Every structure is written in structure tokens, then in C-alpha cells.
Tab-separated table of C-alpha atoms in Angstrom:
chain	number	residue	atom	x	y	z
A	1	UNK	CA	-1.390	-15.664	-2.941
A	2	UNK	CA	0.041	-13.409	-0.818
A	3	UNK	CA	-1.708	-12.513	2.917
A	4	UNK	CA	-1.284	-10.895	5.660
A	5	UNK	CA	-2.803	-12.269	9.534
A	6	UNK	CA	-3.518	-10.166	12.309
A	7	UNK	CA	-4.570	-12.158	14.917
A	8	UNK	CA	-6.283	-9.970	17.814
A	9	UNK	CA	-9.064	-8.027	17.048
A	10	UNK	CA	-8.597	-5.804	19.841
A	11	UNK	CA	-5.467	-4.807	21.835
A	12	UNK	CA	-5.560	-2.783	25.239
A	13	UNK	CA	-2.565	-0.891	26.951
A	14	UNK	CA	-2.158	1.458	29.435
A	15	UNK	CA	-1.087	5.559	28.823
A	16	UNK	CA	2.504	5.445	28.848
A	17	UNK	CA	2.908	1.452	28.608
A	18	UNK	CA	4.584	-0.049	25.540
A	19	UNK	CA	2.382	-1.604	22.450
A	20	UNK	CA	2.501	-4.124	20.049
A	21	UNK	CA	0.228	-5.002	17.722
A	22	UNK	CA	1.112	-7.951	15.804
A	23	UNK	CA	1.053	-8.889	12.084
A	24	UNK	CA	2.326	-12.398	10.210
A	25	UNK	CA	2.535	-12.217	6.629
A	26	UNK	CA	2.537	-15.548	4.006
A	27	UNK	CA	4.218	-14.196	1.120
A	28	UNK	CA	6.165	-16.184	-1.809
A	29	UNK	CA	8.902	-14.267	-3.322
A	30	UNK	CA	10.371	-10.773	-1.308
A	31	UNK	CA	7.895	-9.557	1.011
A	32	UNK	CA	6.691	-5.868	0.826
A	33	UNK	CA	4.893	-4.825	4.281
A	34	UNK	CA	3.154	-1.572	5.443
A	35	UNK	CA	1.130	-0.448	8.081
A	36	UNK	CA	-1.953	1.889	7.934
A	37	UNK	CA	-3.926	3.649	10.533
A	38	UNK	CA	-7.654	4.592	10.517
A	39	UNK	CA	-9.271	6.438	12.641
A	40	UNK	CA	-12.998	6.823	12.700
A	41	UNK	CA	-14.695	8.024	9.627
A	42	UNK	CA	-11.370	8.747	8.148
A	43	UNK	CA	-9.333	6.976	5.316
A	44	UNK	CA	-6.372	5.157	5.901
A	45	UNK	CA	-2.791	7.221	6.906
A	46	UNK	CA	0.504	5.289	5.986
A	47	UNK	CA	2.460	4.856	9.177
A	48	UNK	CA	5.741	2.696	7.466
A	49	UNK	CA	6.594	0.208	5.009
A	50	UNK	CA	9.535	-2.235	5.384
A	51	UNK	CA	12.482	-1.933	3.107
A	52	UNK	CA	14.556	-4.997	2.451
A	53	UNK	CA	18.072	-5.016	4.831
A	54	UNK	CA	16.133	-2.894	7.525
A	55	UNK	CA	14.256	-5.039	10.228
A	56	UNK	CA	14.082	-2.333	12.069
A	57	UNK	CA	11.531	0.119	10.728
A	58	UNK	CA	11.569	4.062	12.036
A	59	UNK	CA	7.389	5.768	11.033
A	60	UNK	CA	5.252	8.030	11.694
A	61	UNK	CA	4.035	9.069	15.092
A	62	UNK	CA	7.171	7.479	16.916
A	63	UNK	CA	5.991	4.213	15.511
A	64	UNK	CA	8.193	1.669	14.177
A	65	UNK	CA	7.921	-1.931	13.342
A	66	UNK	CA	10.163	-5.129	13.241
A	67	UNK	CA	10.449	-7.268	10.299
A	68	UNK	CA	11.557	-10.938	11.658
A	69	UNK	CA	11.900	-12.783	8.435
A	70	UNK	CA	12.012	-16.353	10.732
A	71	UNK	CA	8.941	-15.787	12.510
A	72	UNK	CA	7.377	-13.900	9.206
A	73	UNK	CA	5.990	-11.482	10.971
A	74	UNK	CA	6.023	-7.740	10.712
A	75	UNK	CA	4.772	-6.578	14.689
A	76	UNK	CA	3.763	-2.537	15.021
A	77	UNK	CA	5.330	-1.153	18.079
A	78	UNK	CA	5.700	2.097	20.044
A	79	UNK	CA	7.780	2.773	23.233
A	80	UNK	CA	5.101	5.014	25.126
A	81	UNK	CA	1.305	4.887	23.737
A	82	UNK	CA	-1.061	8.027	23.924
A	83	UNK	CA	-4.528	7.748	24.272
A	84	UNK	CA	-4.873	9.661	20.283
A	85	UNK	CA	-2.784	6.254	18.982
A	86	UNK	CA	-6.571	4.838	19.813
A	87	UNK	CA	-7.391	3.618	16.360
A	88	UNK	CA	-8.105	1.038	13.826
A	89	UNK	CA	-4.881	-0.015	12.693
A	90	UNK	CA	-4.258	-2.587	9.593
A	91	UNK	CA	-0.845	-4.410	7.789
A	92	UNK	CA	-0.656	-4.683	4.260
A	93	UNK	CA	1.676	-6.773	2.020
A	94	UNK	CA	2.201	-5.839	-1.692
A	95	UNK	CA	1.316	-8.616	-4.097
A	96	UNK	CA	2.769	-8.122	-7.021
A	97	UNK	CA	1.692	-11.932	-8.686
A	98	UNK	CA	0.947	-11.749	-12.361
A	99	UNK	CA	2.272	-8.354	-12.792
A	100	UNK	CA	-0.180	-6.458	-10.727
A	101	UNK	CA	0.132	-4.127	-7.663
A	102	UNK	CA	-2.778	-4.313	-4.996
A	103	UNK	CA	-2.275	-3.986	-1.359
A	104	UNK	CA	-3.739	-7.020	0.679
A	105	UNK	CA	-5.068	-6.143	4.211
A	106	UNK	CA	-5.437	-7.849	7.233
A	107	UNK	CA	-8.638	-7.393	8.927
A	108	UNK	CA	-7.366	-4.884	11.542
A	109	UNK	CA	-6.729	-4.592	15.363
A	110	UNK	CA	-8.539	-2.398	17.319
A	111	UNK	CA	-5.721	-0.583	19.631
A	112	UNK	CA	-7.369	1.444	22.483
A	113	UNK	CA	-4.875	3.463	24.746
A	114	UNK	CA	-6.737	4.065	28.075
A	115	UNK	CA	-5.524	6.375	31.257
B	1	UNK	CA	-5.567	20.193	1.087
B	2	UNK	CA	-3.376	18.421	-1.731
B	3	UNK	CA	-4.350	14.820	-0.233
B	4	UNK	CA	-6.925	12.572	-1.893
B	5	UNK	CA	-10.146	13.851	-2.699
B	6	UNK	CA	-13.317	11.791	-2.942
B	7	UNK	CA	-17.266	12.989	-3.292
B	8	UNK	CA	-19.312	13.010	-2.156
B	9	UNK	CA	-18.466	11.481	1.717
B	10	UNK	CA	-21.939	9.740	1.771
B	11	UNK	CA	-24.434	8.572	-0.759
B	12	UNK	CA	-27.631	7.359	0.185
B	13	UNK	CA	-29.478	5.749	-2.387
B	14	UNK	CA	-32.367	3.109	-3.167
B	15	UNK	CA	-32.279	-0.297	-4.061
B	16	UNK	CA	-31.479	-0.530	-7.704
B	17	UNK	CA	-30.463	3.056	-8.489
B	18	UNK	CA	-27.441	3.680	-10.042
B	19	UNK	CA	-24.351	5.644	-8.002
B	20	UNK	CA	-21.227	6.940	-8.724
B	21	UNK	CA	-18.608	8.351	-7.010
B	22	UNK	CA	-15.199	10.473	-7.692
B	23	UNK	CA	-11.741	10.337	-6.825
B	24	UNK	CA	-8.974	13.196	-7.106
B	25	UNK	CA	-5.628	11.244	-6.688
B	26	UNK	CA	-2.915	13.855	-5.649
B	27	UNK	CA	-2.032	15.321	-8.622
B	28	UNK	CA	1.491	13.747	-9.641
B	29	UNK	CA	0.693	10.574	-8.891
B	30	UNK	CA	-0.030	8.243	-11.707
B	31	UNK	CA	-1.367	5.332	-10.071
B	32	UNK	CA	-4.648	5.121	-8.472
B	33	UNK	CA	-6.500	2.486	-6.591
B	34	UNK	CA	-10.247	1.417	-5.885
B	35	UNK	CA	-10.766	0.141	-2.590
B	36	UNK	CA	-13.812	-1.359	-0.692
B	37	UNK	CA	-14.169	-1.463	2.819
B	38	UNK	CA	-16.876	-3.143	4.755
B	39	UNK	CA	-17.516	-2.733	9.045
B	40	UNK	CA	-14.843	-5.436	10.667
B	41	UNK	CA	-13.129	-5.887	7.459
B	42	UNK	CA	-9.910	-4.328	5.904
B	43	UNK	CA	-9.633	-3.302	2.406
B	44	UNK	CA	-10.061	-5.085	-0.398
B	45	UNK	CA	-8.534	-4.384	-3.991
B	46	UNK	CA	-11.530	-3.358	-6.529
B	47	UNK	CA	-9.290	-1.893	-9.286
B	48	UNK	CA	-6.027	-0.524	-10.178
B	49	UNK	CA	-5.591	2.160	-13.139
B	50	UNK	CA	-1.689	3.317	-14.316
B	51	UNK	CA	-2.455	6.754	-16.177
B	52	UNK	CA	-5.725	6.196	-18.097
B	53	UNK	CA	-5.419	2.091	-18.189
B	54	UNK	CA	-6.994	0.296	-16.189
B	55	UNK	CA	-4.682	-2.976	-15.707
B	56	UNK	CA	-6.224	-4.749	-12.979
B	57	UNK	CA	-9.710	-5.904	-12.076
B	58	UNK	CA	-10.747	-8.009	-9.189
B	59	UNK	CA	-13.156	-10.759	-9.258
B	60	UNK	CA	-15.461	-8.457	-6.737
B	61	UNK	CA	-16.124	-6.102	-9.606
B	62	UNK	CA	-19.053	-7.892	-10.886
B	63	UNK	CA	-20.814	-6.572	-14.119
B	64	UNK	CA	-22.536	-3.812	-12.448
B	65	UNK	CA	-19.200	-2.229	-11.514
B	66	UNK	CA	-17.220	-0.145	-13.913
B	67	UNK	CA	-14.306	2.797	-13.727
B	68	UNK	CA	-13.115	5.325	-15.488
B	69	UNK	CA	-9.742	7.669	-15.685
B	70	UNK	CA	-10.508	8.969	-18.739
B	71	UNK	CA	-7.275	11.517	-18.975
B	72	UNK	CA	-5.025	10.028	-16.255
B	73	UNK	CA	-6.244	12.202	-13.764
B	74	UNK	CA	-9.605	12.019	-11.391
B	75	UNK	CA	-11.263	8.912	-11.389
B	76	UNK	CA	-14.895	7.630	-11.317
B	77	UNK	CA	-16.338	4.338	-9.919
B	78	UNK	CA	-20.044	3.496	-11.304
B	79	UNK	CA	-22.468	0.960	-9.857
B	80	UNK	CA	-25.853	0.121	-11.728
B	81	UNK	CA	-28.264	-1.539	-10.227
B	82	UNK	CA	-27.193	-1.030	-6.501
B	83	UNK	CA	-28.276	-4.133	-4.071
B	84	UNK	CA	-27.607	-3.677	-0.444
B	85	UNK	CA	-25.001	-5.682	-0.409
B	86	UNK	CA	-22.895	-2.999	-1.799
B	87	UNK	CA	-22.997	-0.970	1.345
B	88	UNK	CA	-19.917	-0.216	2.575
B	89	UNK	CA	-16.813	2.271	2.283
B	90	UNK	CA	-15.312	3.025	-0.866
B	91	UNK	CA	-12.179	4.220	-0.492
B	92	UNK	CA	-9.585	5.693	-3.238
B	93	UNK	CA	-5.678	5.484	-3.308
B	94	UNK	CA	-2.747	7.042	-5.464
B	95	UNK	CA	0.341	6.683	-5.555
B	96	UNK	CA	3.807	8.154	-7.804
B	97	UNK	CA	6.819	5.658	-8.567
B	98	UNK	CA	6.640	2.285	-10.251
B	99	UNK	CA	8.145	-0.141	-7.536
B	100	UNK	CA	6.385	-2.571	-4.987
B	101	UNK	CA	7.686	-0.621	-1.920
B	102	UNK	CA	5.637	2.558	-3.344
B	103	UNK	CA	3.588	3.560	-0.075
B	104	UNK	CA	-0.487	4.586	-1.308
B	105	UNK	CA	-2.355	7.388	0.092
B	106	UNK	CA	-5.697	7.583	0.631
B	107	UNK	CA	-8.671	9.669	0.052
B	108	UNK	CA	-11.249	9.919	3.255
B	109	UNK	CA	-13.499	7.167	1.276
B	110	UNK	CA	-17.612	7.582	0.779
B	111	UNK	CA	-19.611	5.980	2.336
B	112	UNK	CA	-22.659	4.045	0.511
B	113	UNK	CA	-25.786	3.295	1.896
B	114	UNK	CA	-28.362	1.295	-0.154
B	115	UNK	CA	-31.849	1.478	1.309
């Protein structure tokens, strides 16, 4: 089955600072990653998905993300964090087993951006 | 607002009563999703419809659980019999193009309480 890990619950950076919040992904077959963001009481907003040939991944919000197909892992980062990126943020991986097309989250990381 | 729609936001209801809940996908988008979210959990896949057929079920939708798209178009999620342990977020997705790097978007979710 295909999964997705993300393993800090919460992540803390500094106004300004560079984040990452990090994702690993067990997948058989080509792997087919996202990121979502949630902030309270809200639904989930796409931020990127990974295309095949790009590791490099350009989103939304000056967020981008780097597929590392060694290390499996598919980490969310962002130069300079603002205290709004504070927010529940989740990978997803595509499984596509037995013809069907569900997302499968990871439980989240908490990300809060303090001043 | 040509997002996701859902109603209503929150639904409080008694132990046992039946529920049910709507979802306007965006309106070219022939794939829609059932989500359920829980507090310190991400997502996880209820159901998946493509137009009015409903091709995938997971093992969480017991018996008492049962959607509709009756013309390809909004969507409706019943639950009989609600237990307590069905509190949490629903949340509804859509999305256009066949292909497992499709990005979903999501609808703001309700929110059941069962008393």
C-alpha cells in the first residue's frame, strides 16, 4: 500500500528563517506526491504536486518542495517563513492500486512561524 | 465563490439520528471525493464517485454510510444511526482530468458532532 510519513508533529522557525517540513513516502510503482495546507476551521488548499523529471517543485505561496527519489522523501520548504505560513500542513501520495484514485495523508505537522 | 461547497459547516445531532450532508464539487469537475478527518489525524479516503458512479468504497464506510451523485453533479453523504464515534470533519474534494498527478480541491468540510 502506498503511505506517506511525516515525522514531527510540530515544527518551529523564526520570521524570516528558512523551513522545512519533512515528508518520506513508501510507494511501489511511480510515486505521485502533493502537499496541502489547512488552516484552522478551513479545508485543505493544494500548495504543489511533484511531476516526474522535476525534483525541484515551484507552489503556491513561494513554497516549493524537493523530490529526492534516494532518500524517498518529498521535504516542503520555503526560503523566508511569515508568521500567516502558521498552519496545519499535510503530504499526500496518490495510490492508484487496483485501479482506484484516493489520496493517502500523512498525519500532519504543525508549522508555527513566530517573531 | 466557484470553490467547493459543503452544508451545512456544522451539524449537531443526537446519538442515533440520522445526518446528511452535501457537497457542490466545482462545477466541471467530474470526480469527487469523500473525506473524513478526525483532531490529530489527516484525511482519510471514504469514497470516490467518477460522474454518477461510485467506483470506490473504503472499508471505513460501514453499513450505516451511504452516497449519492445522482446526476454527476452535487453529492450527498448519509449516516443512519449516528454513534459518537463518527464525530469528526467531513470534508469533500473534486477534481477535472483523469491522471494520477490530478491535484483535488477541497470544500471547507462540516463538522459533525454526535451528542
Amino acid at each position: 500500500a502506498q503511505s506517506v510519513a511525516q515525522p514531527e508533529d510540530q515544527v518551529n522557525v523564526a520570521e524570516g528563517n528558512p523551513l522545512t517540513v519533512k515528508c518520506t513516502y513508501s510507494v511501489s510503482g511511480n510515486p505521485y506526491l502533493f502537499w496541502y495546507v489547512q488552516y484552522p476551521n478551513r479545508g485543505l488548499q493544494f500548495l504543489l504536486k511533484y511531476i516526474t523529471g522535476d525534483n525541484l517543485v515551484k507552489g503556491s505561496y513561494g513554497f516549493e518542495a524537493e523530490f529526492n527519489k534516494s532518500q524517498t522523501s518529498f521535504h516542503l520548504k520555503k526560503p523566508s517563513a511569515l508568521v500567516s505560513d502558521s498552519a496545519l500542513y499535510f503530504c499526500a501520495v496518490r495510490d492508484i492500486t487496483g485501479g482506484g484514485n484516493k489520496l493517502t495523508f500523512g498525519t500532519g505537522t504543525q508549522l508555527k512561524v513566530e517573531l | 465563490d466557484t470553490g467547493v461547497s459543503q452544508n451545512p459547516r456544522h451539524k449537531i445531532t443526537k446519538r442515533g439520528q440520522n445526518v446528511t450532508f452535501r457537497c457542490d464539487p466545482i462545477s466541471e469537475h467530474n470526480r469527487l471525493y469523500w473525506y473524513r478527518q478526525t483532531l490529530g489525524q489527516g484525511p482519510e479516503f471514504l469514497t470516490y464517485f467518477q460522474n454518477e458512479a461510485q467506483l470506490e468504497k473504503s472499508r471505513l464506510l460501514s453499513d450505516r454510510f451511504s452516497a449519492e451523485r445522482p446526476k454527476g453533479s452535487f453529492s450527498t453523504l448519509e449516516i443512519q444511526r449516528t454513534e459518537q464515534g463518527d464525530s469528526a470533519m467531513y470534508l469533500c474534494a473534486s477534481s477535472a482530468r483523469q491522471g494520477p498527478n490530478t491535484e483535488a480541491f477541497f470544500g471547507q468540510g462540516t463538522r459533525l458532532t454526535v451528542v
